[in-house]
mmCIF file of C-alpha atoms in Angstrom:
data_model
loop_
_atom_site.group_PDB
_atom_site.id
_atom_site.type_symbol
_atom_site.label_atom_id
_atom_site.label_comp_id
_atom_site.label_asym_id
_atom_site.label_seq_id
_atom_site.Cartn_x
_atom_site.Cartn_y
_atom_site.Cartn_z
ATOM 1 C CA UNK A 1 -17.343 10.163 -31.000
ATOM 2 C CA UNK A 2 -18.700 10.923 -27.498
ATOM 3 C CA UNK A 3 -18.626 14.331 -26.650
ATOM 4 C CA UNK A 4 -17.750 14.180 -23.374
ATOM 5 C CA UNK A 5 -17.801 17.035 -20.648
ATOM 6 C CA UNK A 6 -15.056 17.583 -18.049
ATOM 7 C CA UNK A 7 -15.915 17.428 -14.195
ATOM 8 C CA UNK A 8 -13.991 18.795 -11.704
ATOM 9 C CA UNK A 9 -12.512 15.608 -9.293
ATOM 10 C CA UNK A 10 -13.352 17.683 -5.903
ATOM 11 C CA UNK A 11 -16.898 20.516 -4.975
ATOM 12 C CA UNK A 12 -17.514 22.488 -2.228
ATOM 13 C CA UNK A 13 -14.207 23.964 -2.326
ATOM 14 C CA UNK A 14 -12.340 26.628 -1.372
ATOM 15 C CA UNK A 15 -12.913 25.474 2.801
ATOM 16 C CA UNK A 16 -11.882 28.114 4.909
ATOM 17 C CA UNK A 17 -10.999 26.756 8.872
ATOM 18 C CA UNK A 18 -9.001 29.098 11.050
ATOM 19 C CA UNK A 19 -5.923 29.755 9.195
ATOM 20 C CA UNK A 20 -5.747 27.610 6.965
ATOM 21 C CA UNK A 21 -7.291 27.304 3.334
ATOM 22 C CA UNK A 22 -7.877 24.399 0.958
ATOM 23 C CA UNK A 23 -8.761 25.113 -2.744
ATOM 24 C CA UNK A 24 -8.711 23.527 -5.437
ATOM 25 C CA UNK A 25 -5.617 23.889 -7.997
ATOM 26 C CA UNK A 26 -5.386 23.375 -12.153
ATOM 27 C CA UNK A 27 -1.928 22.320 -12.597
ATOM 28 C CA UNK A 28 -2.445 22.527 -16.261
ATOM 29 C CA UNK A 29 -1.434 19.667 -18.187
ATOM 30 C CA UNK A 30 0.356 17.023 -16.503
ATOM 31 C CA UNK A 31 2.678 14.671 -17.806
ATOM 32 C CA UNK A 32 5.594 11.772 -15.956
ATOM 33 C CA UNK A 33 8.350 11.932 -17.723
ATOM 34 C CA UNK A 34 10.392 8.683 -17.027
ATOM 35 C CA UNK A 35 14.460 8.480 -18.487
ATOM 36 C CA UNK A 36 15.556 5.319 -20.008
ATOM 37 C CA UNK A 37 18.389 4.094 -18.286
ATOM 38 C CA UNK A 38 21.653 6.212 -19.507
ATOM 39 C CA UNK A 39 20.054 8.428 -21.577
ATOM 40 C CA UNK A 40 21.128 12.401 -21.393
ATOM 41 C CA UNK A 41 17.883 14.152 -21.644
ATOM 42 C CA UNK A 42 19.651 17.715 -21.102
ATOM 43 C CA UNK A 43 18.948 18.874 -24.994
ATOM 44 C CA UNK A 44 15.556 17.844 -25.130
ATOM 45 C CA UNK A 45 14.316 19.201 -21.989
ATOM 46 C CA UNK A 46 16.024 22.993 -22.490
ATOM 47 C CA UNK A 47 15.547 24.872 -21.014
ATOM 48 C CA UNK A 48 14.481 22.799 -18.414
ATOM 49 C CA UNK A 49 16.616 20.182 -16.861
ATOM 50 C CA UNK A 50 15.540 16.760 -15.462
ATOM 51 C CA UNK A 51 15.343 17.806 -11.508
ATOM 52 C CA UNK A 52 17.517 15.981 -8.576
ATOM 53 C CA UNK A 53 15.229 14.232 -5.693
ATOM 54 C CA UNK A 54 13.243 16.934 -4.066
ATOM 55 C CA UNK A 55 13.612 19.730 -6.924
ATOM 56 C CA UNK A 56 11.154 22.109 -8.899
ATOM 57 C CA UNK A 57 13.123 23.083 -12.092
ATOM 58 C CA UNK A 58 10.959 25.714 -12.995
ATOM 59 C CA UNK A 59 10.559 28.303 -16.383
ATOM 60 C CA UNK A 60 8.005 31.003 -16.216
ATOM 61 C CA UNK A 61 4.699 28.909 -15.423
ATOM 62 C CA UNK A 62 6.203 25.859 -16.779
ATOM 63 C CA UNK A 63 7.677 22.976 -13.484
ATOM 64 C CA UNK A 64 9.463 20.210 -13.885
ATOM 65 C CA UNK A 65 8.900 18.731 -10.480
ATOM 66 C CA UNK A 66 10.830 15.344 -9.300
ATOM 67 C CA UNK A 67 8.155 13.132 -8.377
ATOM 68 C CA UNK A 68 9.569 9.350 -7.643
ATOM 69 C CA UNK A 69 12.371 7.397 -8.180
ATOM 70 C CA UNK A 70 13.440 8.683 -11.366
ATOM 71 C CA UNK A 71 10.538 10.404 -12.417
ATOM 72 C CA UNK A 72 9.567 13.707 -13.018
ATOM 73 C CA UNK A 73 6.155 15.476 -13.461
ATOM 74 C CA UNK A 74 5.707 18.213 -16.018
ATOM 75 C CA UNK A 75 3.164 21.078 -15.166
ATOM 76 C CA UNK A 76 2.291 23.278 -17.433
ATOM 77 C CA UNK A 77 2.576 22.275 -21.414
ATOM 78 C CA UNK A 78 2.790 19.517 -22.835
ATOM 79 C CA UNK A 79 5.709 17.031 -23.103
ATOM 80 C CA UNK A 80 8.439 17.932 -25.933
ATOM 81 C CA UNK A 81 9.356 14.891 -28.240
ATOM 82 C CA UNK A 82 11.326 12.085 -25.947
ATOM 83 C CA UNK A 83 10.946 9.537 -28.345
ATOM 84 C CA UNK A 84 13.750 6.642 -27.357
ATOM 85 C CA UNK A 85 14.922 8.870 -24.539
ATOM 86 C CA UNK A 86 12.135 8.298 -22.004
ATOM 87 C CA UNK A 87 8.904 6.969 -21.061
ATOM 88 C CA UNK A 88 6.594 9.692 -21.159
ATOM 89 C CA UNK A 89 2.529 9.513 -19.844
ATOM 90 C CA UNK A 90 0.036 11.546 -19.659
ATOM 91 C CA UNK A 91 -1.264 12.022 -16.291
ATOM 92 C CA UNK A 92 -3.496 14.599 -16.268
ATOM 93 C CA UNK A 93 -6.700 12.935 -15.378
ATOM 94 C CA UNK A 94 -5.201 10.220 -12.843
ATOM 95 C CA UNK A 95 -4.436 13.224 -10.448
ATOM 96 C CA UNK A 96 -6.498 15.372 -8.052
ATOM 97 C CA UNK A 97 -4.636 18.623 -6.978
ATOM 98 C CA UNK A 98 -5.411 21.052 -4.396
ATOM 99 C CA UNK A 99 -3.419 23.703 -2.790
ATOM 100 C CA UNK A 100 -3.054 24.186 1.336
ATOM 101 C CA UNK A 101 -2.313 28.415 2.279
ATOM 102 C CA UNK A 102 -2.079 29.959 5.660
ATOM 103 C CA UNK A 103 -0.394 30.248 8.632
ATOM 104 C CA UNK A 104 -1.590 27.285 10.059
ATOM 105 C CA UNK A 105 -0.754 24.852 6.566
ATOM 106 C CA UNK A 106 2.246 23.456 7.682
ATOM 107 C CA UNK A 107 0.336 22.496 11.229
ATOM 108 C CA UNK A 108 -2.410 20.663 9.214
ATOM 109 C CA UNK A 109 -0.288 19.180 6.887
ATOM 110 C CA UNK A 110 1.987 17.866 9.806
ATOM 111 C CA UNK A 111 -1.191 16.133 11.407
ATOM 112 C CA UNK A 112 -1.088 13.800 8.454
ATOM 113 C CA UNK A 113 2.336 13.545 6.672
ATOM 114 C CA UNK A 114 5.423 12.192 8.566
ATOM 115 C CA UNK A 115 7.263 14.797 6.491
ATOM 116 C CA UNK A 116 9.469 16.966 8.572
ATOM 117 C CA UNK A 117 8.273 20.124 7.227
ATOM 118 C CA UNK A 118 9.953 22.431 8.980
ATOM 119 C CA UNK A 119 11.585 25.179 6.059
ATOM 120 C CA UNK A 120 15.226 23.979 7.205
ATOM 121 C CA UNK A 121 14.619 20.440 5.866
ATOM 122 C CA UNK A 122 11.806 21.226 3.500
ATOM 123 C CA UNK A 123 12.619 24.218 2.219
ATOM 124 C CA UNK A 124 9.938 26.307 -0.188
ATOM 125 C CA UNK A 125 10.724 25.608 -3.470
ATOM 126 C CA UNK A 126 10.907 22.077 -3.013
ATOM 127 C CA UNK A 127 8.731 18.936 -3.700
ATOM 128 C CA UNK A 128 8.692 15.502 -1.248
ATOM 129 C CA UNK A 129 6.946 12.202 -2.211
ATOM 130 C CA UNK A 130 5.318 11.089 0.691
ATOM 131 C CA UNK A 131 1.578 9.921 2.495
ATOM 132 C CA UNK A 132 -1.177 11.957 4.152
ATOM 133 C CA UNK A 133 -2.556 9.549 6.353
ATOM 134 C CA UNK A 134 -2.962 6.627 3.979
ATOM 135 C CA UNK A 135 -3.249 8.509 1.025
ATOM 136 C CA UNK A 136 0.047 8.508 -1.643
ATOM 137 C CA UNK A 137 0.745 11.718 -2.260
ATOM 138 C CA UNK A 138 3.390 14.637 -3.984
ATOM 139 C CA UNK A 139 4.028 17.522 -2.014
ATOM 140 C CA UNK A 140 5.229 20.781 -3.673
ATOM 141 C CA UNK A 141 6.203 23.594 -1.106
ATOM 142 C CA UNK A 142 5.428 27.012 -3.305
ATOM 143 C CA UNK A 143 6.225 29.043 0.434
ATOM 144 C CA UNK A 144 6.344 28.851 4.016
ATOM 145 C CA UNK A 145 2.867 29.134 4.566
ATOM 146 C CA UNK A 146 1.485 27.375 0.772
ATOM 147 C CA UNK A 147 1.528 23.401 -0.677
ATOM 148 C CA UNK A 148 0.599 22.239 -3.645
ATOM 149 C CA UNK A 149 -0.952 18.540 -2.622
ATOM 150 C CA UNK A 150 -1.556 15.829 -5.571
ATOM 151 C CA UNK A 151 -2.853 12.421 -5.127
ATOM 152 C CA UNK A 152 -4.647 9.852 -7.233
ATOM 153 C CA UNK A 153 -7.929 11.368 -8.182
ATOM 154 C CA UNK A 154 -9.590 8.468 -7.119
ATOM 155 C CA UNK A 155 -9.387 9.351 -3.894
ATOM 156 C CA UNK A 156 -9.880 12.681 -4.375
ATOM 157 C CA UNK A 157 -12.954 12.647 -1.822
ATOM 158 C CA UNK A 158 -10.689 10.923 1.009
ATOM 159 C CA UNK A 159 -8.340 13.484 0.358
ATOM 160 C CA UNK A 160 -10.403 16.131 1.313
ATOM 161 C CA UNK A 161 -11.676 14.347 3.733
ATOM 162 C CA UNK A 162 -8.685 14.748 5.251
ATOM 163 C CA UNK A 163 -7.732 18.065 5.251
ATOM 164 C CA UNK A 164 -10.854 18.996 6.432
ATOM 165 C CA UNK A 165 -10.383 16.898 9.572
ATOM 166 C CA UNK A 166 -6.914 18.192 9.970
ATOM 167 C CA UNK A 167 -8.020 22.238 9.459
ATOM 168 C CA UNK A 168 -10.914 21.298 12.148
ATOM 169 C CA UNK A 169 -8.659 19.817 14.938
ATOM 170 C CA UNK A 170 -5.959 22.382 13.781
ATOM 171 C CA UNK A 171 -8.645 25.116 14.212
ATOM 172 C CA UNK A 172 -10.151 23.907 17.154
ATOM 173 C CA UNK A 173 -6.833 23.781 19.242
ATOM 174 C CA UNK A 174 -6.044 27.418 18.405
ATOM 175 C CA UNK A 175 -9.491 28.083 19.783
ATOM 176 C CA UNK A 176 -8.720 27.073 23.284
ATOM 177 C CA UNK B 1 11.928 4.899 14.068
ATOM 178 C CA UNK B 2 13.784 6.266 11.015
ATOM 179 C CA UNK B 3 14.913 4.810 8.004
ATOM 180 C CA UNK B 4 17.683 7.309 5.815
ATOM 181 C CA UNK B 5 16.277 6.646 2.228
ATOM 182 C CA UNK B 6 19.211 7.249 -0.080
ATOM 183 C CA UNK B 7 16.769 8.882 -2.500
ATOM 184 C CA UNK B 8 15.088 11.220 0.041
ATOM 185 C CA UNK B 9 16.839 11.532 3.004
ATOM 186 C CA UNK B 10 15.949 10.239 6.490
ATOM 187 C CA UNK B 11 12.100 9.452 6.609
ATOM 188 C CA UNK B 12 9.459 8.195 9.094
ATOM 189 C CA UNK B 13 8.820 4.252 9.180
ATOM 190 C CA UNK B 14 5.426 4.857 7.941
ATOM 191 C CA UNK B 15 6.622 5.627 4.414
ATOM 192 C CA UNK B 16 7.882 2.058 4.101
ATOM 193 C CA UNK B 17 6.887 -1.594 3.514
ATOM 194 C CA UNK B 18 8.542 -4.184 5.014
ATOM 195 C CA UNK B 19 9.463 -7.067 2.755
ATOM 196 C CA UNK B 20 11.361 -9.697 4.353
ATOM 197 C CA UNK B 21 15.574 -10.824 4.492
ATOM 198 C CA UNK B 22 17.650 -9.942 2.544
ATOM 199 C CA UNK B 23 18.042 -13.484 1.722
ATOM 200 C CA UNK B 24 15.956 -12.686 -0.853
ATOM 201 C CA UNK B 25 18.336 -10.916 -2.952
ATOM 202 C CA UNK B 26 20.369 -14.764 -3.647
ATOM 203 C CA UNK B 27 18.058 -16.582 -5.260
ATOM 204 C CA UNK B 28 19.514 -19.884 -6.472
ATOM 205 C CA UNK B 29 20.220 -20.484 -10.069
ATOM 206 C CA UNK B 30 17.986 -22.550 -12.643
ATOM 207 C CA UNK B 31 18.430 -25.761 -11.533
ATOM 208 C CA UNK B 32 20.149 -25.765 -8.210
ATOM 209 C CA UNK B 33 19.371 -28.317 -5.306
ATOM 210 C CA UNK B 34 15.958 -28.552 -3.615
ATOM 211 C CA UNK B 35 18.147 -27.915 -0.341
ATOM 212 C CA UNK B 36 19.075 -24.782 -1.944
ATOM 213 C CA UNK B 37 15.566 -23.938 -2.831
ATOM 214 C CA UNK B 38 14.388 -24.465 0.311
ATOM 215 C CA UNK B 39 17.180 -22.743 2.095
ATOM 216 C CA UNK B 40 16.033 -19.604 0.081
ATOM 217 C CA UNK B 41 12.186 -19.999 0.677
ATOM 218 C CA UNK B 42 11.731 -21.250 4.384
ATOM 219 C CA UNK B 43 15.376 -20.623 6.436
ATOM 220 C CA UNK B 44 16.055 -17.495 8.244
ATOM 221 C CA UNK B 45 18.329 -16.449 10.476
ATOM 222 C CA UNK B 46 16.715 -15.398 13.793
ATOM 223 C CA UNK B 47 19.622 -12.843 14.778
ATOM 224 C CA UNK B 48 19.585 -10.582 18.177
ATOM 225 C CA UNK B 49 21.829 -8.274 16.650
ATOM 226 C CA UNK B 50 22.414 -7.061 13.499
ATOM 227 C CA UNK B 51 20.385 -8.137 10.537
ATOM 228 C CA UNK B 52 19.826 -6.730 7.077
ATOM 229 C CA UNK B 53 16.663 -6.928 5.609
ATOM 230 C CA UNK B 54 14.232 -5.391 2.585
ATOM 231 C CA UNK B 55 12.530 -2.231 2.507
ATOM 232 C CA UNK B 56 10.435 -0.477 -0.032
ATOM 233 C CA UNK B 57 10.184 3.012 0.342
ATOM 234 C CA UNK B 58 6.864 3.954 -0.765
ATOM 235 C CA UNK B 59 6.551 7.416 -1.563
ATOM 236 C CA UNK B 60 9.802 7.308 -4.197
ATOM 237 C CA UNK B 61 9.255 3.943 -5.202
ATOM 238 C CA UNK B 62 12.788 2.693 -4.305
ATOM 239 C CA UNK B 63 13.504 -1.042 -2.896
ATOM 240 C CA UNK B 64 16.298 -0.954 0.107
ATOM 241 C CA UNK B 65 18.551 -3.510 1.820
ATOM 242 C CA UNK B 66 18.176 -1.645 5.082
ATOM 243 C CA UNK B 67 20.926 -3.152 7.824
ATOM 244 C CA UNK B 68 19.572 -2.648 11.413
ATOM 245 C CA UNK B 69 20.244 -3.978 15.042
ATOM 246 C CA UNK B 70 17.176 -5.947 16.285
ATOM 247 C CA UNK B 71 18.587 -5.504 19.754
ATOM 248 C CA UNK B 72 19.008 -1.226 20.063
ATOM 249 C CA UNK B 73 16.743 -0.578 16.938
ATOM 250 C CA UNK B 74 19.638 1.455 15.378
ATOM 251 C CA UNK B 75 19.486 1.776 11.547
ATOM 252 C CA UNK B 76 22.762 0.952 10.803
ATOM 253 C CA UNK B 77 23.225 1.833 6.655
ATOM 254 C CA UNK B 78 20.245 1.681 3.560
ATOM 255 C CA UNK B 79 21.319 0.923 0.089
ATOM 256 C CA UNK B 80 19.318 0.734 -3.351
ATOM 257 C CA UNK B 81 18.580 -2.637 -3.932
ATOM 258 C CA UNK B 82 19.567 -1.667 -7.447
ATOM 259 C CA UNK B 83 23.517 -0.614 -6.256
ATOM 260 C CA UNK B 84 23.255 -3.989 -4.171
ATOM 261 C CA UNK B 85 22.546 -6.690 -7.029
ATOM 262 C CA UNK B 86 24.306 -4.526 -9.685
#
């Protein structure tokens, strides 16, 4: 078998512009756990639970974060044995994730997410499905001032992108 | 304008795809009339007023029957498509 060698989706990172830092972030293994309708998956996920819309059920390094319309992404370690309870996929490759830190995040974030991300209505500790720009993307909130971003690694590069445009106006305004 | 996804809470019209009436949601059973075909494919109601129509809320991946006043813009109610035909 090929051996194959692991590349990183995103370079030239971490981008420092004014206060506000992109790097790039190793979730660890990920994996979308989907419930077949009806089923209880309360014993099989313990101590974790299956998390409401908008909810990081977390244990030690290990997230269950709600990521869709019944669907859940699991950070961390791999998936315990849901056999006939849900659908369950490895998505560890299909991703790109990169974290957003400083005081200035939630400013470049709001130039391209219609998210209201003020802490009152997306509070830290929280995750939102939504789009930067055009781009599909999961949102975790870690604290007021740090996100966790995810989007198809695909477009890892337009992700970037992005941000970088974002930090740069974002910068340039506090400049003035 | 702002549509109050059931699943997420109020979000910005950019998050969603507009699909069409919710006509859609009666489609005529195997073997009813080509006037009731065609009634489903090609007639809509034109209303200045309120209408309800389909939504899909792409970040969560949930389809909505959104009901919404063409006149004042006011979103009226959003339901899961899923709770509607169930």
């Amino acid at each position: 078998m090929a051996d194959l060698i692991s590349q990183p989706a995103l370079t030239g990172l971490p981008v420092t512009l004014g206060r506000a830092t992109v790097a790039a972030l190793d979730p660890g293994r990920v994996t979308s756990i989907a419930p077949y309708p009806g089923r209880d998956l309360s014993t099989a996920l313990a101590p974790l639970r299956f998390p409401a819309p908008g909810e990081v059920v977390s244990n030690g390094s290990i997230r269950l974060v709600w990521a869709g319309r019944e669907m859940a992404f699991l950070l961390g370690a791999p998936a315990p044995d849901l056999t006939g309870l849900a659908a369950v996929t490895d998505q560890s490759d299909g991703w790109v994730w990169v974290s957003l830190e400083g005081d200035d995040a939630a400013a470049v974030l709001a130039r391209l997410s219609p998210l209201d991300l003020r802490p009152a209505s997306f509070a830290p500790g929280t995750a939102a499905r939504s789009t930067l720009n055009h781009l599909p993307a999961l949102i975790i909130r870690t604290s007021e001032t740090r996100f966790e971003l995810a989007s198809f690694r695909s477009m890892a590069g337009t992700l970037k992108e992005e941000l970088h445009h974002a930090m740069q106006a974002v910068a340039a305004r506090a400049a003035l | 304008m702002r549509i109050p996804c059931p699943c997420c809470g109020p979000r910005d019209r950019r998050e969603f795809t507009y699909y069409g009436a919710s006509d859609y949601l009666d489609r005529p059973a195997e073997g009813a009339d080509l006037e009731a075909w065609d009634n489903y494919l090609h007639l809509r109601d034109n209303p200045a007023g309120v209408t309800r129509d389909l939504w899909y809320h792409d970040p969560c991946q949930a389809w909505l029957e959104v009901t919404r006043n063409t006149v004042t813009h006011e979103i009226l109610s959003a339901h899961p498509v899923s709770e509607v035909s169930a």
